[in-house]
Coordinates of C-alpha atoms (C1' of nucleotides) in Angstrom, one line a residue:
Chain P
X3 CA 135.5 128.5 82.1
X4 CA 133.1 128.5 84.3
X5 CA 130.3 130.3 81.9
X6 CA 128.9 126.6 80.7
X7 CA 128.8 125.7 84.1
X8 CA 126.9 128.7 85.7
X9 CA 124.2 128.0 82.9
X10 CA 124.0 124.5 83.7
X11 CA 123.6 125.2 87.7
X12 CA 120.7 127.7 86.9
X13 CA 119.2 124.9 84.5
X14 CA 119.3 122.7 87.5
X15 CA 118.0 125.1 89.6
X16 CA 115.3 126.1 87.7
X17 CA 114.5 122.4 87.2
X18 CA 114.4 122.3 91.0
X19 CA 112.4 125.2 92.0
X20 CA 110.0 123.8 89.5
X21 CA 109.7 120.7 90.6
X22 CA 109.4 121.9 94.3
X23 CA 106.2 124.1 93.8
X24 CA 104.2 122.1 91.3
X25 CA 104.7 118.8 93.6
X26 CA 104.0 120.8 96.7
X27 CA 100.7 122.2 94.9
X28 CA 99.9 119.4 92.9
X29 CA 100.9 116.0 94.7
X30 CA 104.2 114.7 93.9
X31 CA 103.0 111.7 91.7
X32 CA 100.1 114.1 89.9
X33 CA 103.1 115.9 88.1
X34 CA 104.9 114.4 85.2
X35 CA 108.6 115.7 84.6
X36 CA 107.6 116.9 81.2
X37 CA 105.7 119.2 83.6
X38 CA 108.8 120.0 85.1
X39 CA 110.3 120.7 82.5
X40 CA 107.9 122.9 81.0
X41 CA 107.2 124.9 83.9
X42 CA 110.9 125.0 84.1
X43 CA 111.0 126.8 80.6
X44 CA 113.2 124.1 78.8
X45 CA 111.6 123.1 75.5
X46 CA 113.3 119.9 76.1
X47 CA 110.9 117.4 77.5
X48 CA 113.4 115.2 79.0
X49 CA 115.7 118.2 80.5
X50 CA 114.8 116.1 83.7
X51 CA 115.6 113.0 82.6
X52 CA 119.2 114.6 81.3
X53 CA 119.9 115.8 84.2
X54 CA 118.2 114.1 87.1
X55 CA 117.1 110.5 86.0
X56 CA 114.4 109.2 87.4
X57 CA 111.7 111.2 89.8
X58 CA 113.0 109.1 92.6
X59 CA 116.3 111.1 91.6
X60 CA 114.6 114.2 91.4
X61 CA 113.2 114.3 95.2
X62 CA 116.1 113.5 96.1
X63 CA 117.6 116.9 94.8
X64 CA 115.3 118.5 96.3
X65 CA 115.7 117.3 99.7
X66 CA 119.6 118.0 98.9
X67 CA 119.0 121.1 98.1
X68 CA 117.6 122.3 101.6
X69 CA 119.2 119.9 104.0
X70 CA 122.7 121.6 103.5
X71 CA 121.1 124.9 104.9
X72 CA 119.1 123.2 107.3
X73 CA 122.1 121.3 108.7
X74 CA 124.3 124.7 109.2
X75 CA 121.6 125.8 111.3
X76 CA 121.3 122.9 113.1
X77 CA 124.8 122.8 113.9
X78 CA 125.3 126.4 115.2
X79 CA 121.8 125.6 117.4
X80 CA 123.9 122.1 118.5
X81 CA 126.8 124.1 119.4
X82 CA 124.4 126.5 121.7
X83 CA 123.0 123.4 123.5
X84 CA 126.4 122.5 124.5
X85 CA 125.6 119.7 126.9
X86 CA 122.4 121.1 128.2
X87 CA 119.9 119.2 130.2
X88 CA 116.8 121.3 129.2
X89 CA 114.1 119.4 127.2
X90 CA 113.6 122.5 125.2
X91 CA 117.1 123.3 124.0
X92 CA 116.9 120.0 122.3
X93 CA 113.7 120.2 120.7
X94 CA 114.4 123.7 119.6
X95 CA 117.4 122.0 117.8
X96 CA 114.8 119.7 116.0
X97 CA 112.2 122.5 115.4
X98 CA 114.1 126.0 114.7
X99 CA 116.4 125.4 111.5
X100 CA 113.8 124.2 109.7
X101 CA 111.4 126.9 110.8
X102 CA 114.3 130.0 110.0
X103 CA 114.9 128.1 106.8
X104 CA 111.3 128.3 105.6
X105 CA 111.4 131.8 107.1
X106 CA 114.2 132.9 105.0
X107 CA 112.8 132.4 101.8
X108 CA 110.4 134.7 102.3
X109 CA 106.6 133.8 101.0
X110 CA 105.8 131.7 99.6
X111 CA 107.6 128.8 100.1
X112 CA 106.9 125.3 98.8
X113 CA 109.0 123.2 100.7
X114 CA 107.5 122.0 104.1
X115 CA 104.1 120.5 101.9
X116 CA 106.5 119.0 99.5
X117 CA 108.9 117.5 102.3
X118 CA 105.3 116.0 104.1
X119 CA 104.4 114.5 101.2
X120 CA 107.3 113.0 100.4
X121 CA 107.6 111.7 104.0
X122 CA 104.7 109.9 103.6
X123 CA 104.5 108.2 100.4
X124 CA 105.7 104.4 100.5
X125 CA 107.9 104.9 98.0
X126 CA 109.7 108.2 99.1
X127 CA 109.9 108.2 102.6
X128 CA 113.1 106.3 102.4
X129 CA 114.8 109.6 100.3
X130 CA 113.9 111.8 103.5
X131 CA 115.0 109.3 106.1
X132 CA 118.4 108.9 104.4
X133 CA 119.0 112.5 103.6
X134 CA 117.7 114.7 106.5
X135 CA 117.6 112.3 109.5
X136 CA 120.7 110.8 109.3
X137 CA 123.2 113.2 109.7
X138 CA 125.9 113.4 112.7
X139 CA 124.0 116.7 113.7
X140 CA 120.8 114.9 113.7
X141 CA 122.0 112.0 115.7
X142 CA 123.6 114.5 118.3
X143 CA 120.0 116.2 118.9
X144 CA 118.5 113.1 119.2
X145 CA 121.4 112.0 122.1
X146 CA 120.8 115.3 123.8
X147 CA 117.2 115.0 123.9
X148 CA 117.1 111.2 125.5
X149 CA 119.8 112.1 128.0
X150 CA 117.1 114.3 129.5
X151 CA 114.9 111.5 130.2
X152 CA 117.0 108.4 130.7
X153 CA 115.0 106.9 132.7
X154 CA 112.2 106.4 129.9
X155 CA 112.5 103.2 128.5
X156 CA 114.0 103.0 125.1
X157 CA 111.5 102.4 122.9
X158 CA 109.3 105.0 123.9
X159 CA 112.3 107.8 123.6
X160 CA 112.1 106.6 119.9
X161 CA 108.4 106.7 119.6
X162 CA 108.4 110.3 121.4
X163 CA 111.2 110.9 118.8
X164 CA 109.0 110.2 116.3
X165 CA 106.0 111.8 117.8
X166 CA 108.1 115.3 117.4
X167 CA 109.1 114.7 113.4
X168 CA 105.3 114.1 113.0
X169 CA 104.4 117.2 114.8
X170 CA 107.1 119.2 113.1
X171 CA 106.8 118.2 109.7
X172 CA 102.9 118.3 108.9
X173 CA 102.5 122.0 111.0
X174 CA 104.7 123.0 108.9
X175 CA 103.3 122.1 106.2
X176 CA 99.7 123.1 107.7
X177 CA 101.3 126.4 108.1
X178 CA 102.7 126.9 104.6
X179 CA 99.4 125.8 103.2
X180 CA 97.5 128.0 105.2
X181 CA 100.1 130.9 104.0
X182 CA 100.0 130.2 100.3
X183 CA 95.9 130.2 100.2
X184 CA 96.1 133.6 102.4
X185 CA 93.9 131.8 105.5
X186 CA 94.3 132.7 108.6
X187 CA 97.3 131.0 111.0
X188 CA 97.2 130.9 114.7
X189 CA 100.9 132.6 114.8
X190 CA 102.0 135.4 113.1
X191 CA 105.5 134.0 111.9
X192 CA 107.7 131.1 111.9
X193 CA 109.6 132.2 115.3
X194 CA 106.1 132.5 117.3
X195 CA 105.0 129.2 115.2
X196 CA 108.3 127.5 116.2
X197 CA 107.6 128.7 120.1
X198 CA 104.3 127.0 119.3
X199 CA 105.7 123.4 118.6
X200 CA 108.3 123.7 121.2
X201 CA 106.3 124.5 124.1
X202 CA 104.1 121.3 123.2
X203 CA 106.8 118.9 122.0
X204 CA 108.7 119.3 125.1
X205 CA 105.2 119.0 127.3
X206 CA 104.9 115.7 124.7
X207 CA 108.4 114.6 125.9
X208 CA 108.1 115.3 129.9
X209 CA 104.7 113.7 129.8
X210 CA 104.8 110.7 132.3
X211 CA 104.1 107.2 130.6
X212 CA 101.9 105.0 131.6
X213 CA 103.5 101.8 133.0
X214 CA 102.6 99.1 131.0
X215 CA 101.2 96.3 133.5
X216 CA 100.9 92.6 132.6
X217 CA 97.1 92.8 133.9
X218 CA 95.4 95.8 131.5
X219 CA 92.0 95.0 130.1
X220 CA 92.3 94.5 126.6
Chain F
X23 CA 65.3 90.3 95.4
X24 CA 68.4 91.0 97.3
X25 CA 70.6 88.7 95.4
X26 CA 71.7 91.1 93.2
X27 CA 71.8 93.9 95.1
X28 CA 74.6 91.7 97.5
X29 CA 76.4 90.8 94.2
X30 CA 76.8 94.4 93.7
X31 CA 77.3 95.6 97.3
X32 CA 80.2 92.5 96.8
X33 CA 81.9 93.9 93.9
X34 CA 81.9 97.4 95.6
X35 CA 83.3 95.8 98.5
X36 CA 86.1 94.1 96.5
X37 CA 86.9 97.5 94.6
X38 CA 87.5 99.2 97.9
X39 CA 89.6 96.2 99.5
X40 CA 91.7 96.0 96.4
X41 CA 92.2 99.7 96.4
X42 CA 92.5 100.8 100.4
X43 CA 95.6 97.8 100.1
X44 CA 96.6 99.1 96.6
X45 CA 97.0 102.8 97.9
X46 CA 98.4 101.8 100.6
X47 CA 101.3 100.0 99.8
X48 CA 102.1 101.6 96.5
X49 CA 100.7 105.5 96.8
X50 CA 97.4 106.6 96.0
X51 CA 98.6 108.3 92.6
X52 CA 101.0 105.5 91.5
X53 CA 98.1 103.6 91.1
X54 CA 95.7 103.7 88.2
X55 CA 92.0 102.6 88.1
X56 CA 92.6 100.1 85.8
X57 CA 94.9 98.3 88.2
X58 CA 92.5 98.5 91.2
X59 CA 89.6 96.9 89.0
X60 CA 92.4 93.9 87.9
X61 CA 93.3 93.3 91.7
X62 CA 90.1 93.4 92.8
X63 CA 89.3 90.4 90.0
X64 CA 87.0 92.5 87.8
X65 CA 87.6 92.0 83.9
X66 CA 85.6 95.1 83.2
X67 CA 88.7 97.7 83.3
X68 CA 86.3 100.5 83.8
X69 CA 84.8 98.9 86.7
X70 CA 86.0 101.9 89.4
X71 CA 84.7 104.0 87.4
X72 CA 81.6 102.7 86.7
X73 CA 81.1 102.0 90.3
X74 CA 82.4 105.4 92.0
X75 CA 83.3 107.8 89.2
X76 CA 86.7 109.3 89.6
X77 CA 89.8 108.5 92.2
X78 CA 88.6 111.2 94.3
X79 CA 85.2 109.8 94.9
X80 CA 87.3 106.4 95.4
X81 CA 88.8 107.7 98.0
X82 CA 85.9 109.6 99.4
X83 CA 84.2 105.9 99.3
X84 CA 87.5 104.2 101.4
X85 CA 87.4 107.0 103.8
X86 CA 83.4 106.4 104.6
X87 CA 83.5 102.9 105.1
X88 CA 85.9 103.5 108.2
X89 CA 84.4 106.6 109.1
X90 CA 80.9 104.9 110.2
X91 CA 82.4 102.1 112.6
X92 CA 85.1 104.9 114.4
X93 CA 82.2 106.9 114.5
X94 CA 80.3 104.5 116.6
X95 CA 83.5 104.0 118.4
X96 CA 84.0 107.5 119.2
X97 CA 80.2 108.2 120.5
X98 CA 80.7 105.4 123.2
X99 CA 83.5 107.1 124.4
X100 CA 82.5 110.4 124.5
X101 CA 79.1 108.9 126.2
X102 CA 81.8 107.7 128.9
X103 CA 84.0 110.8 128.8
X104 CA 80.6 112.6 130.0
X105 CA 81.6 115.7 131.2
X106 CA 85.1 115.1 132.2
X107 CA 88.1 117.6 132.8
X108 CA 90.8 115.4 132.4
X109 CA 92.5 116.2 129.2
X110 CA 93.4 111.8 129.0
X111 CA 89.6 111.2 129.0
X112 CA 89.3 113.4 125.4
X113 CA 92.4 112.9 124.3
X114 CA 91.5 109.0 124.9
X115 CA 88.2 109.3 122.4
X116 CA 90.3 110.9 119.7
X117 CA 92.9 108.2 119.9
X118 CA 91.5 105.0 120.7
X119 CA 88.0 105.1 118.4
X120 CA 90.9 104.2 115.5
X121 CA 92.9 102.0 117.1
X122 CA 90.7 99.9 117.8
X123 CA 89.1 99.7 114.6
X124 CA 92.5 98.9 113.3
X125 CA 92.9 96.4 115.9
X126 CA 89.5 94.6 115.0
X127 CA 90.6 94.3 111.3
X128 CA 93.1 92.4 112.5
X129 CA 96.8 92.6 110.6
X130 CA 97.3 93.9 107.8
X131 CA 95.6 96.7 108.0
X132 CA 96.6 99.5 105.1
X133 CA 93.8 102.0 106.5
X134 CA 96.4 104.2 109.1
X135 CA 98.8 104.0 105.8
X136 CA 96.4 105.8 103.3
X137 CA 94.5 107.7 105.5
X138 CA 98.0 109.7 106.1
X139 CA 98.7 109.8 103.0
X140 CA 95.4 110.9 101.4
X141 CA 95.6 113.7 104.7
X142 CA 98.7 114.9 103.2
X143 CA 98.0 115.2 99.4
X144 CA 96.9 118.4 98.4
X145 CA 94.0 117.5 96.3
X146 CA 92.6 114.5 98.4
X147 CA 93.1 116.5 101.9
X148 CA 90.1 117.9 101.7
X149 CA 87.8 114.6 101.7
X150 CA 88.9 113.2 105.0
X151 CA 88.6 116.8 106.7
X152 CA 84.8 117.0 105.6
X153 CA 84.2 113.2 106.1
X154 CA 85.6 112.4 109.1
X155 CA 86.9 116.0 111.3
X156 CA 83.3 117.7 111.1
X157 CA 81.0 115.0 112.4
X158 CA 79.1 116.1 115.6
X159 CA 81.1 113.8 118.0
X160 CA 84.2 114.7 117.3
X161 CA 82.9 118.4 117.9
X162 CA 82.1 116.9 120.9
X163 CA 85.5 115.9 121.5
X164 CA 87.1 119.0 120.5
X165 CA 85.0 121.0 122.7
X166 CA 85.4 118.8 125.7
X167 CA 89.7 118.7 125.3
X168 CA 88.9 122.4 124.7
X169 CA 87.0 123.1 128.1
X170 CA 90.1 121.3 130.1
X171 CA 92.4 124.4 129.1
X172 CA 90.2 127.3 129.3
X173 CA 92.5 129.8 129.5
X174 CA 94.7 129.0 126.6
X175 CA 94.1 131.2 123.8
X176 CA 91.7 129.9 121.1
X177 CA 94.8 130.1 118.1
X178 CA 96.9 128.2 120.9
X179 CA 94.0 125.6 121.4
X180 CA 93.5 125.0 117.6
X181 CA 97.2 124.2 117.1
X182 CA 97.3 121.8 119.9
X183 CA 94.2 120.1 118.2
X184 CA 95.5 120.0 114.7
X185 CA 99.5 118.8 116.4
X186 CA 97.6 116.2 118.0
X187 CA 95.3 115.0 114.9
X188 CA 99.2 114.9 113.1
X189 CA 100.2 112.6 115.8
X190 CA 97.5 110.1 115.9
X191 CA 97.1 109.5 112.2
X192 CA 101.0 109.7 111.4
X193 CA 101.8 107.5 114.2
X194 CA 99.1 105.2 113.1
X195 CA 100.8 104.8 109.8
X196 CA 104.3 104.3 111.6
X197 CA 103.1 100.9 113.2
X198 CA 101.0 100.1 110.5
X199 CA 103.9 100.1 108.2
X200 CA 106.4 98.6 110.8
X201 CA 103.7 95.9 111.1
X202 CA 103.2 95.0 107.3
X203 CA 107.3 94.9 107.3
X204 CA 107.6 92.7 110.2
X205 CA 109.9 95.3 111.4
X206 CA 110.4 96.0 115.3
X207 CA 107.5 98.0 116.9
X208 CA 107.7 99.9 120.2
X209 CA 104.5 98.5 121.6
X210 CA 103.3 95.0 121.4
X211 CA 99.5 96.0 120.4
X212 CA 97.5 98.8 119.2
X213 CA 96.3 99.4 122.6
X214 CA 99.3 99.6 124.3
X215 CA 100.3 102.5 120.9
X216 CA 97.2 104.0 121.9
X217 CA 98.4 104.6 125.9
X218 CA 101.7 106.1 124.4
X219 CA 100.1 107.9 122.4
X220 CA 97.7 109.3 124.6
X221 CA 100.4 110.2 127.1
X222 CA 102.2 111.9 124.6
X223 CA 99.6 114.0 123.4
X224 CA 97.7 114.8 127.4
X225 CA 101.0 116.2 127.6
X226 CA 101.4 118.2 124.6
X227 CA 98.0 119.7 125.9
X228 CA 99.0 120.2 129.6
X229 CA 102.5 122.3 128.4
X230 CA 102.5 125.9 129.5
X231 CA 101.9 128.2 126.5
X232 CA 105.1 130.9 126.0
X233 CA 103.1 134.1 125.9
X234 CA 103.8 135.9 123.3
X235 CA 105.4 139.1 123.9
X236 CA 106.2 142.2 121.7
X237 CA 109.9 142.8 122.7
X238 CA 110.6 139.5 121.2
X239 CA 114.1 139.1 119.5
X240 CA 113.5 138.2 115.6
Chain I
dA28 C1' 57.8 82.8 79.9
dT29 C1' 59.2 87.1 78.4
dT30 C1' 60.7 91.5 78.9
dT31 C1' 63.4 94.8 81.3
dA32 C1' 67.3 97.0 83.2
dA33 C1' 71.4 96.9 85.8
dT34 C1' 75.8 94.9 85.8
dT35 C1' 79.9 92.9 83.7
dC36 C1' 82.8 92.2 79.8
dA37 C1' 85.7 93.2 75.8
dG38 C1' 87.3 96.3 72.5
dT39 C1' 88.6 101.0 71.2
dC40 C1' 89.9 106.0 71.4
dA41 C1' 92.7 110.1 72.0
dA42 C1' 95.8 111.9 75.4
dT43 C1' 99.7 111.6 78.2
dT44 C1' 103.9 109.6 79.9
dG45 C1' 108.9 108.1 80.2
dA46 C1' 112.4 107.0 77.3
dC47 C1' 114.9 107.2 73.0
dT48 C1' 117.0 109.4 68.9
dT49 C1' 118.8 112.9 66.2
dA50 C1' 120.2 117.5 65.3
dA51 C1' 121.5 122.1 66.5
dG52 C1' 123.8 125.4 69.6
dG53 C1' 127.8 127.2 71.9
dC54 C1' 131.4 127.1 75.5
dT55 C1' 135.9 124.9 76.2
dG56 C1' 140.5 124.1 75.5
dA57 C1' 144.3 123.2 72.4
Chain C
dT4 C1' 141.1 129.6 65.1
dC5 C1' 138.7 125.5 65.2
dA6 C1' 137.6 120.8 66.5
dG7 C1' 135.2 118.5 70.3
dC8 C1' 131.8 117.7 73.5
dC9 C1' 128.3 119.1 76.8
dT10 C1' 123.8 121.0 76.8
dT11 C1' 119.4 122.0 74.7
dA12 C1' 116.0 121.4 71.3
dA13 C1' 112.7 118.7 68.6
dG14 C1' 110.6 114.7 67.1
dT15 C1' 109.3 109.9 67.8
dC16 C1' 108.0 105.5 70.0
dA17 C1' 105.6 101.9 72.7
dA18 C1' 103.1 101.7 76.8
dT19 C1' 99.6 103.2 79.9
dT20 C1' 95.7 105.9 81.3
dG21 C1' 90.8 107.5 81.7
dA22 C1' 86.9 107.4 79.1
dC23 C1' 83.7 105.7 75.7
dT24 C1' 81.3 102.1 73.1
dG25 C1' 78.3 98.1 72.3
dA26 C1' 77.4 93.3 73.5
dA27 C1' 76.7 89.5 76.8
dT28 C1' 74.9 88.1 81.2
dT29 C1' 71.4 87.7 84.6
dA30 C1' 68.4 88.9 88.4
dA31 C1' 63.9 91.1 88.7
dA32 C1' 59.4 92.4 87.2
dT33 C1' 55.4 91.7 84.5

DNA sequence: ATTTAATTCAGTCAATTGACTTAAGGCTGA
DNA sequence: TCAGCCTTAAGTCAATTGACTGAATTAAAT
């Protein structure tokens, strides 16, 4: 029974991984899903079309496929934090999971240059947002890390937040880079990277901010 | 003499409007040449190429006509900055040179949009790195945030530098994007993005460094 | 005034793309 | 066992793309 199903997964899968590499190498829009296809060993030109849709559809996938890992370990780093009031529990909430989750699968990996790129096309960004940053977990981290500065203003706790995706996000995907054309990276692994982006992302967040004043030169 | 030579320098001009706003809104690889010559009124659907050769020396193009006025930007305020130790004076040239030239272009701007984007392909990265990160003055900048943390290690230093580039042109995106969607923005003006930027980011600097130790847990 | 050469225009080409169609293969379930 | 249907394969189609072609335009030089 669940023979025809097992070879469809792995179809999908090898769809996926497909997908994932030659986008992250190649540019997400510079790949055609007969490409994907190909590379995927399916003689069938539209095996994406079958079972995806439309490339839109396929990104999507993608994401899917690594948030639910992601998440678990965001959830068991949630639980650690409890109700903390450490800047850099929270941040390494936001910067850990997806740091062990690169780290897990092993070298190389195509995911954190695929998940940049896809964060910053016009037409993708919205996949990424809905996916990965919406999530109860998510949300939670987010609460836990304004709680230590309430007394920020509201806006800029969101534009820190955002600050701290940026950050996380494209050193990632500077790191995987630098990993897959063998160059050199300032920290041996993920761990000492992670320590890396969560000593300066919670300096970025206990920065004082400037006052704004009615009276600044323009 | 000159008449045609402005007729040219015009239809360049066009070329580079149509495409930096082209790019920008729709992704640099979801749109052809073809369409770029139509939307920048030029019958001739070979016109890009004619004019610049492939995408890549299209972008290269884009890239250089903003490079030369936040050049000019960036040498007044390093020629302010001086010889300064505080990490806001040099975190100040890296950050304001563009916001203010996207601030004098008045709104929209689509520059912040595809200059992240083109920074985060894998084939187009490389043109913005050599056109705009290697110039003399931002050496100059580098060297002078550099000299305000002298005892950081050099690996720790470079990260800093490349987490705060991230910042700067990602963030730039952000409003740009928030702007062309009449969406909610944290700050009122590009200045006011570039003070909360630069807080952010003297603070990323100024965080104590985790030293790296060997009994580290995995 | 006439020639020259750079620019613009219009048409064409092979190659590629997403989508569609049809047929074959093989697990599933009665 | 065997009919049914999901998956895969293979071929096709119109549309689009980058590139090439030759002609028309027109400022510049003689």
């Amino acid at each position: 029974m669940a023979v025809r199903a097992e070879r469809v997964h792995a179809t999908r899968e090898q769809l996926l991984t497909a997908a994932e590499r030659l986008f992250a190498e190649r540019g997400v829009f510079a790949v055609s899903n007969r490409q994907v296809s190909e590379a995927a060993g399916q003689g069938n030109n539209t095996a994406v079309g079958y079972h995806f849709g439309t490339k839109t559809d396929l990104v999507r996938a993608i994401v899917r496929r690594h948030a639910a890992p992601i998440e678990r370990l965001q959830q068991r780093m949630v639980a650690e934090a409890g109700d903390s009031a450490d800047v850099r529990d929270w941040v390494a909430c936001l910067v850990r999971p997806l740091t062990e989750h690169l780290a897990d699968m092993g070298n190389p990996t195509w995911y954190a240059r695929f998940s940049a790129q896809v964060m910053t096309d016009p037409a993708l960004r919205g996949i990424v947002l809905e996916e990965a940053y919406t999530s109860p977990t998510m949300m939670r981290i987010v609460d836990g890390l304004n709680r230590c500065r309430p007394e920020l203003p509201p806006e800029i706790r969101a534009e820190r937040d955002d600050m701290a995706r940026q950050v996380i996000v494209h050193m990632c995907a500077e790191r995987e880079r630098a990993l897959a054309d063998d160059a050199p990276t300032p920290r041996p692994s993920w761990h000492d990277a992670a320590t890396g982006m969560i000593d300066a992302i919670a300096g970025l967040w206990l920065a004082p901010a400037t006052i704004p004043t009615r009276e600044e030169a323009s």
